[in-house]
Tab-separated table of C-alpha atoms in Angstrom:
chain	number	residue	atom	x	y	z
A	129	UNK	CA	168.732	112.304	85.248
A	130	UNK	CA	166.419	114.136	87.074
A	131	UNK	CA	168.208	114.645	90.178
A	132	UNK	CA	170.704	116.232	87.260
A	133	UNK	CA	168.024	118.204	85.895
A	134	UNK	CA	166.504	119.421	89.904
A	135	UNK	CA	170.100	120.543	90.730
A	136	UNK	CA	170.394	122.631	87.346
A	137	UNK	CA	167.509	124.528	87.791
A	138	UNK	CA	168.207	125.092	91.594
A	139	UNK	CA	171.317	126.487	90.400
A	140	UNK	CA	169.453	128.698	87.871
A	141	UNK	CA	167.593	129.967	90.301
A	142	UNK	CA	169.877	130.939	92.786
A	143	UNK	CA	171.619	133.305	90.104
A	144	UNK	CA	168.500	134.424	89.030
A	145	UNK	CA	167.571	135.540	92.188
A	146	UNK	CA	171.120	136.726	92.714
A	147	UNK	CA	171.529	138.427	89.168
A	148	UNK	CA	168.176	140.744	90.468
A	149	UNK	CA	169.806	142.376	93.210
A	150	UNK	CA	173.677	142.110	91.669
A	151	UNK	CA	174.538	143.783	89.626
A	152	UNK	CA	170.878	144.694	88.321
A	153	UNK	CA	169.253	145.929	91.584
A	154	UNK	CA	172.225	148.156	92.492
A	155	UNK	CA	171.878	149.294	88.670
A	156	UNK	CA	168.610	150.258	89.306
A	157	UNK	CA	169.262	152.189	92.347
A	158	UNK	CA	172.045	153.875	90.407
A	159	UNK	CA	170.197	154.576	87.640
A	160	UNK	CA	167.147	156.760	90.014
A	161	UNK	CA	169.766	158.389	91.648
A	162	UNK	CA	171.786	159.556	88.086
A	163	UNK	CA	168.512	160.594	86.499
A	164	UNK	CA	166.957	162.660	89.686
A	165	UNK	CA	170.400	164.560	88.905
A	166	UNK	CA	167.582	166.202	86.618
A	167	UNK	CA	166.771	168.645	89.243
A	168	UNK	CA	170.007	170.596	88.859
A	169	UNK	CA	168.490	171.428	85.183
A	170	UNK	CA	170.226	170.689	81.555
A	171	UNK	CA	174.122	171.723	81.737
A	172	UNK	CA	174.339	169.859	85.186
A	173	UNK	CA	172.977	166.306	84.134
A	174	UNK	CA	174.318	166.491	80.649
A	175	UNK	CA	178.152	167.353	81.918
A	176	UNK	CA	178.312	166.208	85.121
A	177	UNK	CA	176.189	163.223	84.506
A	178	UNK	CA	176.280	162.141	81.178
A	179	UNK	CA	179.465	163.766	79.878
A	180	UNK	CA	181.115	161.385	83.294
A	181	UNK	CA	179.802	158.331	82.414
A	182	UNK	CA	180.778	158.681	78.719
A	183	UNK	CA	184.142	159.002	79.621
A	184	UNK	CA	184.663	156.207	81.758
A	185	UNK	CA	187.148	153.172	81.179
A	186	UNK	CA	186.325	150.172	79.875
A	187	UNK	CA	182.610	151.595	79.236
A	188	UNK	CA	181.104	149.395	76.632
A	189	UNK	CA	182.661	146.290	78.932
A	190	UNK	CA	181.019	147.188	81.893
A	191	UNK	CA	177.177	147.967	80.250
A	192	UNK	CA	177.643	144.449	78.134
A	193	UNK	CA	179.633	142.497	81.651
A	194	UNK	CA	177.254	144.006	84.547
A	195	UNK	CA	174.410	144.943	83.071
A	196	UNK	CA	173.565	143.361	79.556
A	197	UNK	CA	174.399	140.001	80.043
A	198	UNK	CA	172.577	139.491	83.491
A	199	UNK	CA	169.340	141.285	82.103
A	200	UNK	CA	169.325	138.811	79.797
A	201	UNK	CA	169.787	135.826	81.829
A	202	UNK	CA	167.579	137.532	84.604
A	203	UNK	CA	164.616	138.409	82.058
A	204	UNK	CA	164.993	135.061	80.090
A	205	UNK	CA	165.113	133.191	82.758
A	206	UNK	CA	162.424	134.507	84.216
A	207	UNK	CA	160.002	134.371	81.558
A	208	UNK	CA	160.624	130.626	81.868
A	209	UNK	CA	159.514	130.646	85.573
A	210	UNK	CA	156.739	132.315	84.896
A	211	UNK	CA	156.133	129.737	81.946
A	212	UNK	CA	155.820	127.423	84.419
A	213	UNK	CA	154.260	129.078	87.190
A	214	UNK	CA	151.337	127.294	89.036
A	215	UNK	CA	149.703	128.957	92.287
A	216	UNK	CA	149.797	126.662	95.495
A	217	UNK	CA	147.476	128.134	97.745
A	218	UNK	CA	147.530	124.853	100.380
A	219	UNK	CA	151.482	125.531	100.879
A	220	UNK	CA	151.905	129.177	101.260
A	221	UNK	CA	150.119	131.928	102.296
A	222	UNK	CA	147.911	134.205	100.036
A	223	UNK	CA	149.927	137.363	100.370
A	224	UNK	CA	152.923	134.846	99.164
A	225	UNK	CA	150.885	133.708	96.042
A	226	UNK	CA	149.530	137.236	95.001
A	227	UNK	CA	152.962	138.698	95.574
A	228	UNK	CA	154.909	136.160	93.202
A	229	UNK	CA	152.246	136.142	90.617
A	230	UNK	CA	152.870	140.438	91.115
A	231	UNK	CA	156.375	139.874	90.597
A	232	UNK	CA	155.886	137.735	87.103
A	233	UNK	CA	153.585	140.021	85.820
A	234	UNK	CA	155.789	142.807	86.855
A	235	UNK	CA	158.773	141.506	85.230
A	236	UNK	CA	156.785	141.168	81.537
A	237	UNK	CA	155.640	145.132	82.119
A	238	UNK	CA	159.398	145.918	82.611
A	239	UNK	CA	160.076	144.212	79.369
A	240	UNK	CA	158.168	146.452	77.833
A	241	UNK	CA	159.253	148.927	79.412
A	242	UNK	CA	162.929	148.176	78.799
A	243	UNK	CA	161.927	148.241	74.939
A	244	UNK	CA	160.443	151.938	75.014
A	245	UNK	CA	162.868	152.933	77.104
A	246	UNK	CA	165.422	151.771	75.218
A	247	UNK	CA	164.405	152.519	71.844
A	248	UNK	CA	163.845	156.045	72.386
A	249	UNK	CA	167.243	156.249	74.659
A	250	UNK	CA	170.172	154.482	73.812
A	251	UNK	CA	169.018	153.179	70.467
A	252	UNK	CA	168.472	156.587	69.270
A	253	UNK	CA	171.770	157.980	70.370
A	254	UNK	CA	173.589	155.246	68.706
A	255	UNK	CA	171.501	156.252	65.239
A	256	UNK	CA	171.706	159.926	66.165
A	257	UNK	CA	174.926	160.766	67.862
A	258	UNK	CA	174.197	164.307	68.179
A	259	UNK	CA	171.220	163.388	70.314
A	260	UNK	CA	173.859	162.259	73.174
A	261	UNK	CA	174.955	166.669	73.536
A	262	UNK	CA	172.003	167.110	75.256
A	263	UNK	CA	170.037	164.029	76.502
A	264	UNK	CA	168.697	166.081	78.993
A	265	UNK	CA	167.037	167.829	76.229
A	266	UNK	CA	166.171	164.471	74.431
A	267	UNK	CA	164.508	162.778	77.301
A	268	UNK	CA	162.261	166.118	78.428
A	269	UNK	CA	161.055	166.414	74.784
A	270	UNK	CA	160.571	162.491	75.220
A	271	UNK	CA	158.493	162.816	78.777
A	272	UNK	CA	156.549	166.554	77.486
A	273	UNK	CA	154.566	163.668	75.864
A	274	UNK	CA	152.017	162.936	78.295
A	275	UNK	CA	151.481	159.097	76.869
A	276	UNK	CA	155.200	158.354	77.214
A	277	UNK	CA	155.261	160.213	80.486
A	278	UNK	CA	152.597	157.462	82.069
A	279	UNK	CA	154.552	154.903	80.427
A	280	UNK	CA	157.501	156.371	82.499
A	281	UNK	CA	155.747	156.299	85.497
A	282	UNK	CA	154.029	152.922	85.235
A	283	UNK	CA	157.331	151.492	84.383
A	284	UNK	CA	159.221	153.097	87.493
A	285	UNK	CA	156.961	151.810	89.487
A	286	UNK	CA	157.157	148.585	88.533
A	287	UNK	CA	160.383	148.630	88.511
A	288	UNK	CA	161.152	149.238	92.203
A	289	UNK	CA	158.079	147.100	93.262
A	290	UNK	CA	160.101	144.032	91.008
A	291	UNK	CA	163.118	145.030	93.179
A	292	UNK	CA	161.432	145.490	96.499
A	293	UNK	CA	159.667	142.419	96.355
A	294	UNK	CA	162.583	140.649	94.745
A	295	UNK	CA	164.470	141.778	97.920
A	296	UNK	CA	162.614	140.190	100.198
A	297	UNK	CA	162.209	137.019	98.397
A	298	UNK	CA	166.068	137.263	98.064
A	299	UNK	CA	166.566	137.010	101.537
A	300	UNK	CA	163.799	133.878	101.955
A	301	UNK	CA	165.756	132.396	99.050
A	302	UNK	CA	169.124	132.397	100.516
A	303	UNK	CA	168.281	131.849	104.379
A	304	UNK	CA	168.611	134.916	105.662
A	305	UNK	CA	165.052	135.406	107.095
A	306	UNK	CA	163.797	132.324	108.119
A	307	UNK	CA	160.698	132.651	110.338
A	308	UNK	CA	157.660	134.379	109.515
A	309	UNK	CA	158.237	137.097	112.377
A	310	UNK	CA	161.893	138.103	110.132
A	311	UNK	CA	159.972	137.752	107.167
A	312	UNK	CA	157.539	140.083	108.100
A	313	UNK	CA	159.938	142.525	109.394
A	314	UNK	CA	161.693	142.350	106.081
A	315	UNK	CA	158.824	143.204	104.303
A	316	UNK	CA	158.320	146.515	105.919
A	317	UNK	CA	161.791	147.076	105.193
A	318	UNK	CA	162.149	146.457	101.660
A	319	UNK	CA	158.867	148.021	101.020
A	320	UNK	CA	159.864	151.304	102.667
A	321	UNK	CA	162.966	151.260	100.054
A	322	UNK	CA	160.667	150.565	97.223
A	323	UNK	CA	159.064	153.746	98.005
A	324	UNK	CA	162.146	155.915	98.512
A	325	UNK	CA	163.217	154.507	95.070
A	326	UNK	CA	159.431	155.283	93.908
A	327	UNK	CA	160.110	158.883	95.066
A	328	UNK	CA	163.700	159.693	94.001
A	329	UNK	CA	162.400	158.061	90.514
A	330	UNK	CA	159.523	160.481	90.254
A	331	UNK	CA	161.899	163.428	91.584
A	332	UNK	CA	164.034	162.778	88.753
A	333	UNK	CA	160.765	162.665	86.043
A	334	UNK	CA	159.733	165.784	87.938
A	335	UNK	CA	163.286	166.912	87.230
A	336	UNK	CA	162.806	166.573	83.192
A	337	UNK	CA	159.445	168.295	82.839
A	338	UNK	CA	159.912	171.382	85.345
A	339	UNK	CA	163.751	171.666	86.114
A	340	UNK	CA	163.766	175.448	86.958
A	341	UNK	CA	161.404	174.914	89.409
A	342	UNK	CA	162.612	170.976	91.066
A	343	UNK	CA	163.970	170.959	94.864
């Protein structure tokens, strides 16, 4: 029975870990790179942007298949590691420690998040069609607000940190950095991407609040 129940949650695992980076990592990156569209100002992100993704096939399939679904599993799943989560300073190292107890307490903040984010996105659309015309409009009215806009912020951030880190742990997870030297090495990388995605995230803020003047 409990060789039953070891291999179950080893399998968990795995897709949790796998689940972070696909589809929900690359939905991440995806979702930086649509909103620092902001930059080319209010008839460019709500056409181009918006008015392109709302006419895509198959639509509510893909956000429920690729996205829904595994940000449930991912964030459920999660909360039950970190349910369980005990610190084990004797077997790893104390970077390795204060990192995974960064990326637990990371993933409750993006909770949150999600459920700010959400309610004053998509659940307001869905209550307020008319909203969806101009979200561009919606979400600088939204991040004018300087409390929501350091809610913004604090939940980019940790966002991408959750991803970056979850990167590299990815790759310990699955064998693909095995000694501490390739380990290290992909730190430095997937840190470096956490704060391009940090950057093209705060672009993209920037991009709500002063459009006329962005890069």
């Amino acid at each position: 029975m409990s060789h039953s129940i070891n291999n179950r949650h080893f399998l968990l695992r795995r897709l949790h870990s796998l689940f972070g980076v696909a589809p929900l990592g690359f939905f991440l990156m995806f979702h930086l790179w649509e909103n620092s569209q902001s930059r080319f100002g209010a008839e460019h992100y709500n056409e181009k942007v918006v008015g392109f993704l709302q006419g895509m096939n198959y639509l509510p399939f893909i956000e429920i298949g690729l996205i829904t679904l595994p940000l449930l599993f991912h964030s459920l799943y999660g909360l039950l590691i970190t349910s369980e989560m005990r610190p084990q300073p004797q077997r790893y190292p104390l970077l390795h420690n204060r990192l995974y107890l960064l990326q637990r307490i990371s993933g409750i903040g993006i909770l949150l998040f999600l459920l700010l984010h959400l309610g004053g996105t998509r659940f307001q659309t869905l209550a307020n069609p008319s909203l969806s015309a101009d979200l561009f409009g919606h979400l600088q009215t939204l991040l004018l607000q300087p409390w929501i806009l350091w809610l913004y912020i604090i939940g980019l951030l940790l966002s991408v940190f959750h991803l970056a880190n979850g990167l590299w742990g990815f790759c310990i997870t699955w064998g693909i950095t095995t000694s501490p030297a390739a380990q290290r090495r992909a730190f430095i990388l997937f840190m470096g991407v956490g704060l391009l995605l940090a950057a093209i995230g705060l672009h993209g803020i920037w991009g709500f609040i002063h459009p006329a003047v962005s890069l």
